[in-house]
Structures are given as structure tokens and as C-alpha cells.
Amino acid sequence: MKLLVCSDGSERGSTVLALARRIAVAGRAEVTVFGVTGAEVQEDTVYEGLRRTLKEYERNGINVELVTRRGDPVTEIIKKTRETKYDLVMIGTHRKADERAVIPPAKAYAIIEEVDPPVFVAVGDDRPLARILVCTGGGPCIATAVSVTAQLARSLPAAVTLLTVLPNLGGLHASLLMRREADAEALLRSNSALARDLGAEKRSLEASGIEVTVRLRYGLVADEILKELDQGDHDLVVVGACPDPNAWRRYLIGNVTREIVHRADHPILVVRGTQSVPSLVQRIRRAIARMIRDVRGRKP
């Protein structure tokens, strides 16, 4: 496993370095600490700030190298990921209220959109990474995220919660299912596409020896994910991203990931899927084909 850990060597960038050390020790990873300086900052200053970190990494048995460059952090980080293949890119950010952000949330999201590897956005304080929240709606986009989560949770180790957010249908859900825990069990017992996807994700994680819980929430996706983070006991939230979304799909799906990156006060792992979501036309064609097969199957 190869990690690219981006930091400016300052105190405000200490969280990403601490979390990276935790992941590197657990996963026996090779680490490149990448320090990018603006025109007003000397590379030597960044190097000195990061050299102490390297000593801590080496004391923990981590194979680590230090690379420093001058330029725009977003541009240089994207360029670095294209020069060398990494399994995980780690960057640090803070909320908009903190003007000292290592990389502002908007620029963090710009990196997420441009690089191929999963991106770990370190927000807030250092955490044990013992409880991981995976946001899933089933389908192809989240499959890679579940696989990456399994590797991470197995090495740390960590327990995983699979969270699905459904539209709030008011009295309909209230009359059918009284508790979220019961809702999750009922959903998993159903034969819906979402149930099959959730069941497969749960089984794949459990096959790796990971403790898995399934939770449902009702409402707007981004809002409910953020509520779960506030109310639950989670150290890391994992979200998927579809490759090359069109403008409409970017509006519907991409904005959820963007909102999480901008608003969450927990570390975030964004994993780009390897399969794109079928277009609306493709989904309609498939639905019609299934209906035709069902009708033909019912004929005597």
C-alpha cells in the first residue's frame, strides 16, 4: 500500500500526519510525505517542519520519504498523483470558519474530482479510526468504496456501519415500520435491488472478519448523513463518487459528496467507483425488458 500524505509542515497540518501514521502502521504502508509551499514560504521551512514527522514515522517502522515543491497545492498534488501511482491520497482541511485551513474545503473537493486514487480528507482532531460509517445506496458506484473500506477496517481494525438514506414518506413508513433498526432488518429481508446490494456489501465485509451494522435514515441524503455523524459514534465517513458523471447526475449525486466535504467535522474518505451509473435511458430500457420477460414468464 502506497500513501501520499500532503502537509505544509505546520501545526494546523498535524491531524493528517497523525491519521496517516495510524493507517500506515496498521497497513504496513509506504509513505510519501508531500510538502507544497506557496511563493511566500521557503521550502526549507516546510522541510524542517516535516523532518520531525519523518523521525516519528521511522520510529514506528514506516518506510517514508519526503518530497517538497513550490507552487499551488492543488495543482502540485494532482500532478504528483499522475507521476506516481498511489493507493490513497491524504489531505488536511478545516471548516470555512478557520481561515488557516491547510487546504480549504473547495480546493479539497477540486483534488477529489481530479485524482484517481481514493482521497482521505482529514478534518478536525486526530481520531482512533475504530468506527467507520459507509454511506451506501447500493449500485455500482459504492462497490469500490466497500472494498477499500474492507481493507482499511481489517488492518486498523475497525467496525463498520452501512448507512442508507431513503426518502421520507411520512405516514407510509411510520405505519409499516416503527423503528430504524426494524426498518433495516425488514429491508434486508426484502427482495428489492437495494436489499440485495446491501446484503452483498454486508456479507463481503463480514467475510473479512469485520463487525457490520446496517442503519436507515429518512430524509435528504446529505443532511441525514451529517445528522448521523453528529448523533452517532463514528470516526470516519466513507462516500462513493461515480466516474465521469454527466451534468445532471453531478447535480443529483456529486453535490452530496461535495456537501459532506464542505460540512462534515469528521475525517472523510471519498472513493471513486470503477463503474459508471447507467443513464436514465439505459435504466428505462432495462426496466421494460424485465417487464417483458415477466409477462412472457406468466403465459401458460
PDB file of C-alpha atoms in Angstrom:
ATOM      1  CA  MET A   1       0.000   0.000   0.000  1.00  0.00           C
ATOM      2  CA  LYS A   2       1.380   3.410  -1.002  1.00  0.00           C
ATOM      3  CA  LEU A   3       0.203   6.605   0.688  1.00  0.00           C
ATOM      4  CA  LEU A   4       0.667  10.178  -0.486  1.00  0.00           C
ATOM      5  CA  VAL A   5       0.334  12.399   2.594  1.00  0.00           C
ATOM      6  CA  CYS A   6       0.085  16.115   1.839  1.00  0.00           C
ATOM      7  CA  SER A   7       1.028  18.660   4.509  1.00  0.00           C
ATOM      8  CA  ASP A   8       2.633  22.068   4.832  1.00  0.00           C
ATOM      9  CA  GLY A   9       4.532  21.014   7.951  1.00  0.00           C
ATOM     10  CA  SER A  10       2.702  23.427  10.244  1.00  0.00           C
ATOM     11  CA  GLU A  11       0.789  22.706  13.448  1.00  0.00           C
ATOM     12  CA  ARG A  12      -2.501  23.092  11.580  1.00  0.00           C
ATOM     13  CA  GLY A  13      -1.489  20.156   9.353  1.00  0.00           C
ATOM     14  CA  SER A  14      -0.755  17.815  12.247  1.00  0.00           C
ATOM     15  CA  THR A  15      -4.077  15.933  12.059  1.00  0.00           C
ATOM     16  CA  VAL A  16      -3.493  14.487   8.602  1.00  0.00           C
ATOM     17  CA  LEU A  17       0.026  13.416   9.594  1.00  0.00           C
ATOM     18  CA  ALA A  18      -1.235  11.707  12.761  1.00  0.00           C
ATOM     19  CA  LEU A  19      -4.037   9.873  10.940  1.00  0.00           C
ATOM     20  CA  ALA A  20      -1.668   8.871   8.146  1.00  0.00           C
ATOM     21  CA  ARG A  21       0.749   7.420  10.677  1.00  0.00           C
ATOM     22  CA  ARG A  22      -2.075   5.380  12.204  1.00  0.00           C
ATOM     23  CA  ILE A  23      -3.101   3.974   8.801  1.00  0.00           C
ATOM     24  CA  ALA A  24       0.485   3.372   7.688  1.00  0.00           C
ATOM     25  CA  VAL A  25       1.376   1.405  10.819  1.00  0.00           C
ATOM     26  CA  ALA A  26      -1.780  -0.709  10.574  1.00  0.00           C
ATOM     27  CA  GLY A  27      -1.425  -1.361   6.844  1.00  0.00           C
ATOM     28  CA  ARG A  28       2.396  -1.526   6.700  1.00  0.00           C
ATOM     29  CA  ALA A  29       2.273   1.135   4.027  1.00  0.00           C
ATOM     30  CA  GLU A  30       4.987   3.007   2.176  1.00  0.00           C
ATOM     31  CA  VAL A  31       4.521   6.735   2.727  1.00  0.00           C
ATOM     32  CA  THR A  32       5.478   9.780   0.697  1.00  0.00           C
ATOM     33  CA  VAL A  33       5.075  12.961   2.737  1.00  0.00           C
ATOM     34  CA  PHE A  34       4.482  15.715   0.191  1.00  0.00           C
ATOM     35  CA  GLY A  35       5.085  19.301   1.280  1.00  0.00           C
ATOM     36  CA  VAL A  36       3.935  22.034  -1.109  1.00  0.00           C
ATOM     37  CA  THR A  37       4.817  25.658  -0.408  1.00  0.00           C
ATOM     38  CA  GLY A  38       3.428  28.870  -1.824  1.00  0.00           C
ATOM     39  CA  ALA A  39       5.652  31.577  -3.230  1.00  0.00           C
ATOM     40  CA  GLU A  40       5.765  33.347   0.134  1.00  0.00           C
ATOM     41  CA  VAL A  41       7.037  30.291   2.032  1.00  0.00           C
ATOM     42  CA  GLN A  42      10.523  28.828   1.775  1.00  0.00           C
ATOM     43  CA  GLU A  43      10.847  25.114   1.009  1.00  0.00           C
ATOM     44  CA  ASP A  44      13.466  24.835   3.754  1.00  0.00           C
ATOM     45  CA  THR A  45      10.888  25.975   6.310  1.00  0.00           C
ATOM     46  CA  VAL A  46       8.452  23.262   5.238  1.00  0.00           C
ATOM     47  CA  TYR A  47      11.225  20.673   5.160  1.00  0.00           C
ATOM     48  CA  GLU A  48      12.276  21.455   8.711  1.00  0.00           C
ATOM     49  CA  GLY A  49       8.688  21.250   9.916  1.00  0.00           C
ATOM     50  CA  LEU A  50       8.165  17.855   8.292  1.00  0.00           C
ATOM     51  CA  ARG A  51      11.519  16.361   9.215  1.00  0.00           C
ATOM     52  CA  ARG A  52      10.361  15.857  12.817  1.00  0.00           C
ATOM     53  CA  THR A  53       7.360  13.956  11.489  1.00  0.00           C
ATOM     54  CA  LEU A  54       9.619  11.698   9.444  1.00  0.00           C
ATOM     55  CA  LYS A  55      11.545  10.737  12.563  1.00  0.00           C
ATOM     56  CA  GLU A  56       8.287   9.760  14.292  1.00  0.00           C
ATOM     57  CA  TYR A  57       7.281   7.680  11.278  1.00  0.00           C
ATOM     58  CA  GLU A  58      10.656   5.947  11.176  1.00  0.00           C
ATOM     59  CA  ARG A  59      10.437   5.144  14.901  1.00  0.00           C
ATOM     60  CA  ASN A  60       7.166   3.371  14.097  1.00  0.00           C
ATOM     61  CA  GLY A  61       8.868   1.276  11.414  1.00  0.00           C
ATOM     62  CA  ILE A  62       7.268   3.140   8.492  1.00  0.00           C
ATOM     63  CA  ASN A  63       9.092   3.332   5.165  1.00  0.00           C
ATOM     64  CA  VAL A  64       8.832   7.070   4.454  1.00  0.00           C
ATOM     65  CA  GLU A  65      10.247   9.641   2.034  1.00  0.00           C
ATOM     66  CA  LEU A  66       9.891  13.411   1.987  1.00  0.00           C
ATOM     67  CA  VAL A  67       9.267  15.419  -1.182  1.00  0.00           C
ATOM     68  CA  THR A  68       8.839  19.216  -1.217  1.00  0.00           C
ATOM     69  CA  ARG A  69       7.788  21.513  -4.035  1.00  0.00           C
ATOM     70  CA  ARG A  70       6.861  25.130  -4.555  1.00  0.00           C
ATOM     71  CA  GLY A  71       3.610  26.075  -6.266  1.00  0.00           C
ATOM     72  CA  ASP A  72      -0.156  25.855  -5.977  1.00  0.00           C
ATOM     73  CA  PRO A  73      -1.032  22.942  -3.626  1.00  0.00           C
ATOM     74  CA  VAL A  74      -3.978  21.690  -5.708  1.00  0.00           C
ATOM     75  CA  THR A  75      -2.025  21.723  -8.966  1.00  0.00           C
ATOM     76  CA  GLU A  76       1.057  20.088  -7.457  1.00  0.00           C
ATOM     77  CA  ILE A  77      -0.898  17.362  -5.636  1.00  0.00           C
ATOM     78  CA  ILE A  78      -2.795  16.436  -8.807  1.00  0.00           C
ATOM     79  CA  LYS A  79       0.463  16.420 -10.771  1.00  0.00           C
ATOM     80  CA  LYS A  80       2.143  14.198  -8.167  1.00  0.00           C
ATOM     81  CA  THR A  81      -0.635  11.576  -8.347  1.00  0.00           C
ATOM     82  CA  ARG A  82      -0.171  11.411 -12.119  1.00  0.00           C
ATOM     83  CA  GLU A  83       3.591  10.985 -11.828  1.00  0.00           C
ATOM     84  CA  THR A  84       3.372   8.110  -9.344  1.00  0.00           C
ATOM     85  CA  LYS A  85       0.617   5.596  -8.636  1.00  0.00           C
ATOM     86  CA  TYR A  86      -0.696   5.772  -5.053  1.00  0.00           C
ATOM     87  CA  ASP A  87      -3.339   3.689  -3.290  1.00  0.00           C
ATOM     88  CA  LEU A  88      -4.506   6.551  -1.074  1.00  0.00           C
ATOM     89  CA  VAL A  89      -4.076  10.334  -1.081  1.00  0.00           C
ATOM     90  CA  MET A  90      -4.411  12.103   2.274  1.00  0.00           C
ATOM     91  CA  ILE A  91      -5.008  15.843   2.616  1.00  0.00           C
ATOM     92  CA  GLY A  92      -5.935  18.090   5.527  1.00  0.00           C
ATOM     93  CA  THR A  93      -8.682  20.687   5.683  1.00  0.00           C
ATOM     94  CA  HIS A  94     -10.767  22.621   8.200  1.00  0.00           C
ATOM     95  CA  ARG A  95     -14.156  24.276   8.193  1.00  0.00           C
ATOM     96  CA  LYS A  96     -14.641  27.568   6.348  1.00  0.00           C
ATOM     97  CA  ALA A  97     -14.587  29.445   9.651  1.00  0.00           C
ATOM     98  CA  ASP A  98     -10.933  28.511  10.037  1.00  0.00           C
ATOM     99  CA  GLU A  99      -9.002  30.770   7.674  1.00  0.00           C
ATOM    100  CA  ARG A 100      -5.828  28.872   8.442  1.00  0.00           C
ATOM    101  CA  ALA A 101      -7.063  25.776   6.612  1.00  0.00           C
ATOM    102  CA  VAL A 102      -4.250  23.686   5.143  1.00  0.00           C
ATOM    103  CA  ILE A 103      -6.393  23.174   2.034  1.00  0.00           C
ATOM    104  CA  PRO A 104      -9.803  24.925   2.017  1.00  0.00           C
ATOM    105  CA  PRO A 105     -12.793  22.562   1.505  1.00  0.00           C
ATOM    106  CA  ALA A 106     -13.483  23.866  -2.017  1.00  0.00           C
ATOM    107  CA  LYS A 107      -9.914  23.117  -3.066  1.00  0.00           C
ATOM    108  CA  ALA A 108     -10.039  19.743  -1.312  1.00  0.00           C
ATOM    109  CA  TYR A 109     -13.036  18.846  -3.446  1.00  0.00           C
ATOM    110  CA  ALA A 110     -11.194  20.020  -6.572  1.00  0.00           C
ATOM    111  CA  ILE A 111      -8.484  17.471  -5.760  1.00  0.00           C
ATOM    112  CA  ILE A 112     -11.102  14.752  -5.194  1.00  0.00           C
ATOM    113  CA  GLU A 113     -12.611  15.412  -8.630  1.00  0.00           C
ATOM    114  CA  GLU A 114      -9.285  15.237 -10.456  1.00  0.00           C
ATOM    115  CA  VAL A 115      -7.296  12.373  -8.927  1.00  0.00           C
ATOM    116  CA  ASP A 116      -7.934   8.664  -9.449  1.00  0.00           C
ATOM    117  CA  PRO A 117      -6.959   7.207  -6.031  1.00  0.00           C
ATOM    118  CA  PRO A 118      -9.279   7.400  -3.016  1.00  0.00           C
ATOM    119  CA  VAL A 119      -8.863  10.688  -1.141  1.00  0.00           C
ATOM    120  CA  PHE A 120      -8.823  10.840   2.662  1.00  0.00           C
ATOM    121  CA  VAL A 121      -9.745  14.324   3.893  1.00  0.00           C
ATOM    122  CA  ALA A 122      -8.540  14.848   7.465  1.00  0.00           C
ATOM    123  CA  VAL A 123     -10.943  17.170   9.283  1.00  0.00           C
ATOM    124  CA  GLY A 124     -10.916  18.121  12.955  1.00  0.00           C
ATOM    125  CA  ASP A 125      -8.862  16.304  15.560  1.00  0.00           C
ATOM    126  CA  ASP A 126      -6.960  13.030  15.462  1.00  0.00           C
ATOM    127  CA  ARG A 127      -9.298  10.053  15.941  1.00  0.00           C
ATOM    128  CA  PRO A 128      -8.750   6.334  16.631  1.00  0.00           C
ATOM    129  CA  LEU A 129     -10.493   5.291  13.361  1.00  0.00           C
ATOM    130  CA  ALA A 130     -12.209   2.435  15.192  1.00  0.00           C
ATOM    131  CA  ARG A 131     -15.716   3.071  13.792  1.00  0.00           C
ATOM    132  CA  ILE A 132     -16.319   3.662  10.087  1.00  0.00           C
ATOM    133  CA  LEU A 133     -19.583   4.913   8.564  1.00  0.00           C
ATOM    134  CA  VAL A 134     -20.112   3.885   4.927  1.00  0.00           C
ATOM    135  CA  CYS A 135     -22.824   5.786   3.041  1.00  0.00           C
ATOM    136  CA  THR A 136     -24.409   3.458   0.508  1.00  0.00           C
ATOM    137  CA  GLY A 137     -27.385   3.439  -1.787  1.00  0.00           C
ATOM    138  CA  GLY A 138     -26.335   0.219  -3.456  1.00  0.00           C
ATOM    139  CA  GLY A 139     -25.373   0.104  -7.108  1.00  0.00           C
ATOM    140  CA  PRO A 140     -22.009   0.084  -8.884  1.00  0.00           C
ATOM    141  CA  CYS A 141     -20.610   3.386  -7.568  1.00  0.00           C
ATOM    142  CA  ILE A 142     -20.255   2.196  -3.976  1.00  0.00           C
ATOM    143  CA  ALA A 143     -18.741  -1.241  -4.672  1.00  0.00           C
ATOM    144  CA  THR A 144     -15.170   0.047  -4.825  1.00  0.00           C
ATOM    145  CA  ALA A 145     -15.703   2.097  -1.657  1.00  0.00           C
ATOM    146  CA  VAL A 146     -16.879  -1.011   0.206  1.00  0.00           C
ATOM    147  CA  SER A 147     -13.816  -2.924  -0.983  1.00  0.00           C
ATOM    148  CA  VAL A 148     -11.450  -0.131   0.121  1.00  0.00           C
ATOM    149  CA  THR A 149     -13.288   0.090   3.457  1.00  0.00           C
ATOM    150  CA  ALA A 150     -12.849  -3.654   3.982  1.00  0.00           C
ATOM    151  CA  GLN A 151      -9.077  -3.364   3.534  1.00  0.00           C
ATOM    152  CA  LEU A 152      -8.882  -0.390   5.877  1.00  0.00           C
ATOM    153  CA  ALA A 153     -11.197  -1.822   8.550  1.00  0.00           C
ATOM    154  CA  ARG A 154      -9.420  -5.172   8.542  1.00  0.00           C
ATOM    155  CA  SER A 155      -5.994  -3.614   9.080  1.00  0.00           C
ATOM    156  CA  LEU A 156      -6.908  -0.987  11.702  1.00  0.00           C
ATOM    157  CA  PRO A 157      -9.137  -2.889  12.912  1.00  0.00           C
ATOM    158  CA  ALA A 158     -12.499  -1.085  12.827  1.00  0.00           C
ATOM    159  CA  ALA A 159     -16.225  -1.809  12.951  1.00  0.00           C
ATOM    160  CA  VAL A 160     -18.368  -0.670  10.004  1.00  0.00           C
ATOM    161  CA  THR A 161     -21.858   0.810   9.816  1.00  0.00           C
ATOM    162  CA  LEU A 162     -23.607   0.744   6.436  1.00  0.00           C
ATOM    163  CA  LEU A 163     -25.930   3.747   6.235  1.00  0.00           C
ATOM    164  CA  THR A 164     -28.698   4.100   3.649  1.00  0.00           C
ATOM    165  CA  VAL A 165     -30.847   7.223   3.420  1.00  0.00           C
ATOM    166  CA  LEU A 166     -34.337   6.801   1.955  1.00  0.00           C
ATOM    167  CA  PRO A 167     -36.905   9.461   1.029  1.00  0.00           C
ATOM    168  CA  ASN A 168     -39.100  10.439   3.961  1.00  0.00           C
ATOM    169  CA  LEU A 169     -42.578   9.225   3.023  1.00  0.00           C
ATOM    170  CA  GLY A 170     -44.174  10.307   6.279  1.00  0.00           C
ATOM    171  CA  GLY A 171     -47.082   8.163   7.432  1.00  0.00           C
ATOM    172  CA  LEU A 172     -46.364   5.361   4.980  1.00  0.00           C
ATOM    173  CA  HIS A 173     -43.093   4.419   6.641  1.00  0.00           C
ATOM    174  CA  ALA A 174     -44.433   5.235  10.097  1.00  0.00           C
ATOM    175  CA  SER A 175     -47.310   2.785   9.689  1.00  0.00           C
ATOM    176  CA  LEU A 176     -45.246  -0.029   8.200  1.00  0.00           C
ATOM    177  CA  LEU A 177     -42.024   0.097  10.227  1.00  0.00           C
ATOM    178  CA  MET A 178     -41.765   1.646  13.666  1.00  0.00           C
ATOM    179  CA  ARG A 179     -38.043   1.670  14.379  1.00  0.00           C
ATOM    180  CA  ARG A 180     -34.969   2.250  12.226  1.00  0.00           C
ATOM    181  CA  GLU A 181     -33.419  -0.969  13.468  1.00  0.00           C
ATOM    182  CA  ALA A 182     -36.559  -2.848  12.465  1.00  0.00           C
ATOM    183  CA  ASP A 183     -36.577  -0.974   9.161  1.00  0.00           C
ATOM    184  CA  ALA A 184     -33.060  -2.192   8.393  1.00  0.00           C
ATOM    185  CA  GLU A 185     -33.919  -5.811   9.177  1.00  0.00           C
ATOM    186  CA  ALA A 186     -37.111  -5.598   7.124  1.00  0.00           C
ATOM    187  CA  LEU A 187     -35.245  -4.066   4.214  1.00  0.00           C
ATOM    188  CA  LEU A 188     -32.566  -6.765   4.266  1.00  0.00           C
ATOM    189  CA  ARG A 189     -35.274  -9.457   4.205  1.00  0.00           C
ATOM    190  CA  SER A 190     -36.977  -7.920   1.175  1.00  0.00           C
ATOM    191  CA  ASN A 191     -36.164  -8.794  -2.423  1.00  0.00           C
ATOM    192  CA  SER A 192     -35.513  -5.250  -3.616  1.00  0.00           C
ATOM    193  CA  ALA A 193     -32.392  -4.312  -5.577  1.00  0.00           C
ATOM    194  CA  LEU A 194     -31.260  -2.149  -2.644  1.00  0.00           C
ATOM    195  CA  ALA A 195     -31.706  -5.062  -0.230  1.00  0.00           C
ATOM    196  CA  ARG A 196     -29.664  -7.358  -2.449  1.00  0.00           C
ATOM    197  CA  ASP A 197     -26.886  -4.774  -2.750  1.00  0.00           C
ATOM    198  CA  LEU A 198     -26.846  -4.070   0.999  1.00  0.00           C
ATOM    199  CA  GLY A 199     -26.838  -7.774   1.785  1.00  0.00           C
ATOM    200  CA  ALA A 200     -23.924  -8.371  -0.567  1.00  0.00           C
ATOM    201  CA  GLU A 201     -21.979  -5.456   0.936  1.00  0.00           C
ATOM    202  CA  LYS A 202     -22.654  -6.692   4.474  1.00  0.00           C
ATOM    203  CA  ARG A 203     -21.593 -10.249   3.646  1.00  0.00           C
ATOM    204  CA  SER A 204     -18.406  -9.131   1.888  1.00  0.00           C
ATOM    205  CA  LEU A 205     -17.348  -7.091   4.926  1.00  0.00           C
ATOM    206  CA  GLU A 206     -18.242  -9.860   7.367  1.00  0.00           C
ATOM    207  CA  ALA A 207     -16.228 -12.319   5.274  1.00  0.00           C
ATOM    208  CA  SER A 208     -13.189 -10.193   6.145  1.00  0.00           C
ATOM    209  CA  GLY A 209     -13.937 -10.599   9.856  1.00  0.00           C
ATOM    210  CA  ILE A 210     -15.415  -7.110  10.225  1.00  0.00           C
ATOM    211  CA  GLU A 211     -18.303  -6.311  12.575  1.00  0.00           C
ATOM    212  CA  VAL A 212     -21.085  -4.753  10.462  1.00  0.00           C
ATOM    213  CA  THR A 213     -24.265  -2.850  11.372  1.00  0.00           C
ATOM    214  CA  VAL A 214     -26.906  -1.610   8.916  1.00  0.00           C
ATOM    215  CA  ARG A 215     -28.767   1.629   9.627  1.00  0.00           C
ATOM    216  CA  LEU A 216     -31.511   3.508   7.797  1.00  0.00           C
ATOM    217  CA  ARG A 217     -32.405   7.168   7.942  1.00  0.00           C
ATOM    218  CA  TYR A 218     -35.158   9.073   6.145  1.00  0.00           C
ATOM    219  CA  GLY A 219     -34.848  12.491   4.537  1.00  0.00           C
ATOM    220  CA  LEU A 220     -32.367  14.425   2.409  1.00  0.00           C
ATOM    221  CA  VAL A 221     -29.221  12.384   1.858  1.00  0.00           C
ATOM    222  CA  ALA A 222     -26.513  14.889   2.830  1.00  0.00           C
ATOM    223  CA  ASP A 223     -28.485  16.240   5.805  1.00  0.00           C
ATOM    224  CA  GLU A 224     -29.134  12.767   7.211  1.00  0.00           C
ATOM    225  CA  ILE A 225     -25.525  11.681   6.785  1.00  0.00           C
ATOM    226  CA  LEU A 226     -24.392  14.753   8.719  1.00  0.00           C
ATOM    227  CA  LYS A 227     -27.006  14.098  11.429  1.00  0.00           C
ATOM    228  CA  GLU A 228     -25.774  10.521  11.751  1.00  0.00           C
ATOM    229  CA  LEU A 229     -22.217  11.794  12.155  1.00  0.00           C
ATOM    230  CA  ASP A 230     -23.319  14.222  14.855  1.00  0.00           C
ATOM    231  CA  GLN A 231     -25.511  11.731  16.719  1.00  0.00           C
ATOM    232  CA  GLY A 232     -23.557   8.526  16.177  1.00  0.00           C
ATOM    233  CA  ASP A 233     -20.189   7.367  17.410  1.00  0.00           C
ATOM    234  CA  HIS A 234     -18.205   7.399  14.158  1.00  0.00           C
ATOM    235  CA  ASP A 235     -14.567   8.257  13.450  1.00  0.00           C
ATOM    236  CA  LEU A 236     -14.611   8.254   9.642  1.00  0.00           C
ATOM    237  CA  VAL A 237     -17.274   8.621   6.944  1.00  0.00           C
ATOM    238  CA  VAL A 238     -16.846   6.899   3.563  1.00  0.00           C
ATOM    239  CA  VAL A 239     -18.673   8.141   0.469  1.00  0.00           C
ATOM    240  CA  GLY A 240     -18.505   6.977  -3.126  1.00  0.00           C
ATOM    241  CA  ALA A 241     -18.254   9.016  -6.307  1.00  0.00           C
ATOM    242  CA  CYS A 242     -19.302   7.932  -9.782  1.00  0.00           C
ATOM    243  CA  PRO A 243     -16.745   8.228 -12.592  1.00  0.00           C
ATOM    244  CA  ASP A 244     -17.334  10.895 -15.239  1.00  0.00           C
ATOM    245  CA  PRO A 245     -20.851  11.904 -14.207  1.00  0.00           C
ATOM    246  CA  ASN A 246     -22.879  13.980 -16.619  1.00  0.00           C
ATOM    247  CA  ALA A 247     -24.110  17.394 -15.539  1.00  0.00           C
ATOM    248  CA  TRP A 248     -27.496  16.182 -14.288  1.00  0.00           C
ATOM    249  CA  ARG A 249     -26.040  13.244 -12.362  1.00  0.00           C
ATOM    250  CA  ARG A 250     -23.344  15.527 -10.937  1.00  0.00           C
ATOM    251  CA  TYR A 251     -26.142  17.757  -9.634  1.00  0.00           C
ATOM    252  CA  LEU A 252     -28.035  14.854  -8.050  1.00  0.00           C
ATOM    253  CA  ILE A 253     -25.162  12.723  -6.752  1.00  0.00           C
ATOM    254  CA  GLY A 254     -21.964  14.763  -6.862  1.00  0.00           C
ATOM    255  CA  ASN A 255     -23.434  17.502  -4.706  1.00  0.00           C
ATOM    256  CA  VAL A 256     -23.933  15.029  -1.847  1.00  0.00           C
ATOM    257  CA  THR A 257     -20.219  14.251  -1.711  1.00  0.00           C
ATOM    258  CA  ARG A 258     -19.402  17.945  -2.075  1.00  0.00           C
ATOM    259  CA  GLU A 259     -21.702  18.859   0.803  1.00  0.00           C
ATOM    260  CA  ILE A 260     -20.141  16.231   3.053  1.00  0.00           C
ATOM    261  CA  VAL A 261     -16.644  17.524   2.268  1.00  0.00           C
ATOM    262  CA  HIS A 262     -17.723  21.108   2.969  1.00  0.00           C
ATOM    263  CA  ARG A 263     -19.798  20.491   6.094  1.00  0.00           C
ATOM    264  CA  ALA A 264     -18.605  17.387   7.965  1.00  0.00           C
ATOM    265  CA  ASP A 265     -16.420  17.778  11.044  1.00  0.00           C
ATOM    266  CA  HIS A 266     -15.180  14.173  10.795  1.00  0.00           C
ATOM    267  CA  PRO A 267     -12.496  12.686   8.546  1.00  0.00           C
ATOM    268  CA  ILE A 268     -13.898  11.765   5.125  1.00  0.00           C
ATOM    269  CA  LEU A 269     -12.804   9.080   2.662  1.00  0.00           C
ATOM    270  CA  VAL A 270     -14.022   9.597  -0.913  1.00  0.00           C
ATOM    271  CA  VAL A 271     -13.656   6.588  -3.210  1.00  0.00           C
ATOM    272  CA  ARG A 272     -14.340   6.869  -6.909  1.00  0.00           C
ATOM    273  CA  GLY A 273     -16.213   3.906  -8.378  1.00  0.00           C
ATOM    274  CA  THR A 274     -14.873   1.955 -11.329  1.00  0.00           C
ATOM    275  CA  GLN A 275     -18.294   1.577 -12.949  1.00  0.00           C
ATOM    276  CA  SER A 276     -20.486   4.439 -14.073  1.00  0.00           C
ATOM    277  CA  VAL A 277     -24.172   4.620 -13.250  1.00  0.00           C
ATOM    278  CA  PRO A 278     -26.428   3.589 -16.173  1.00  0.00           C
ATOM    279  CA  SER A 279     -28.097   6.505 -17.911  1.00  0.00           C
ATOM    280  CA  LEU A 280     -31.815   7.142 -17.495  1.00  0.00           C
ATOM    281  CA  VAL A 281     -32.459   5.761 -20.986  1.00  0.00           C
ATOM    282  CA  GLN A 282     -30.500   2.589 -20.188  1.00  0.00           C
ATOM    283  CA  ARG A 283     -32.428   2.099 -16.945  1.00  0.00           C
ATOM    284  CA  ILE A 284     -35.773   2.549 -18.723  1.00  0.00           C
ATOM    285  CA  ARG A 285     -34.772   0.027 -21.385  1.00  0.00           C
ATOM    286  CA  ARG A 286     -33.735  -2.485 -18.733  1.00  0.00           C
ATOM    287  CA  ALA A 287     -36.973  -1.975 -16.818  1.00  0.00           C
ATOM    288  CA  ILE A 288     -39.034  -2.545 -19.981  1.00  0.00           C
ATOM    289  CA  ALA A 289     -37.006  -5.663 -20.788  1.00  0.00           C
ATOM    290  CA  ARG A 290     -37.666  -7.049 -17.285  1.00  0.00           C
ATOM    291  CA  MET A 291     -41.395  -6.340 -17.647  1.00  0.00           C
ATOM    292  CA  ILE A 292     -41.486  -8.165 -20.995  1.00  0.00           C
ATOM    293  CA  ARG A 293     -39.661 -11.159 -19.507  1.00  0.00           C
ATOM    294  CA  ASP A 294     -42.072 -11.227 -16.566  1.00  0.00           C
ATOM    295  CA  VAL A 295     -45.118 -11.118 -18.877  1.00  0.00           C
ATOM    296  CA  ARG A 296     -43.734 -13.889 -21.063  1.00  0.00           C
ATOM    297  CA  GLY A 297     -42.930 -15.950 -17.983  1.00  0.00           C
ATOM    298  CA  ARG A 298     -46.542 -15.754 -16.778  1.00  0.00           C
ATOM    299  CA  LYS A 299     -48.019 -17.001 -20.054  1.00  0.00           C
ATOM    300  CA  PRO A 300     -49.373 -20.595 -19.896  1.00  0.00           C
TER     301      PRO A 300
END
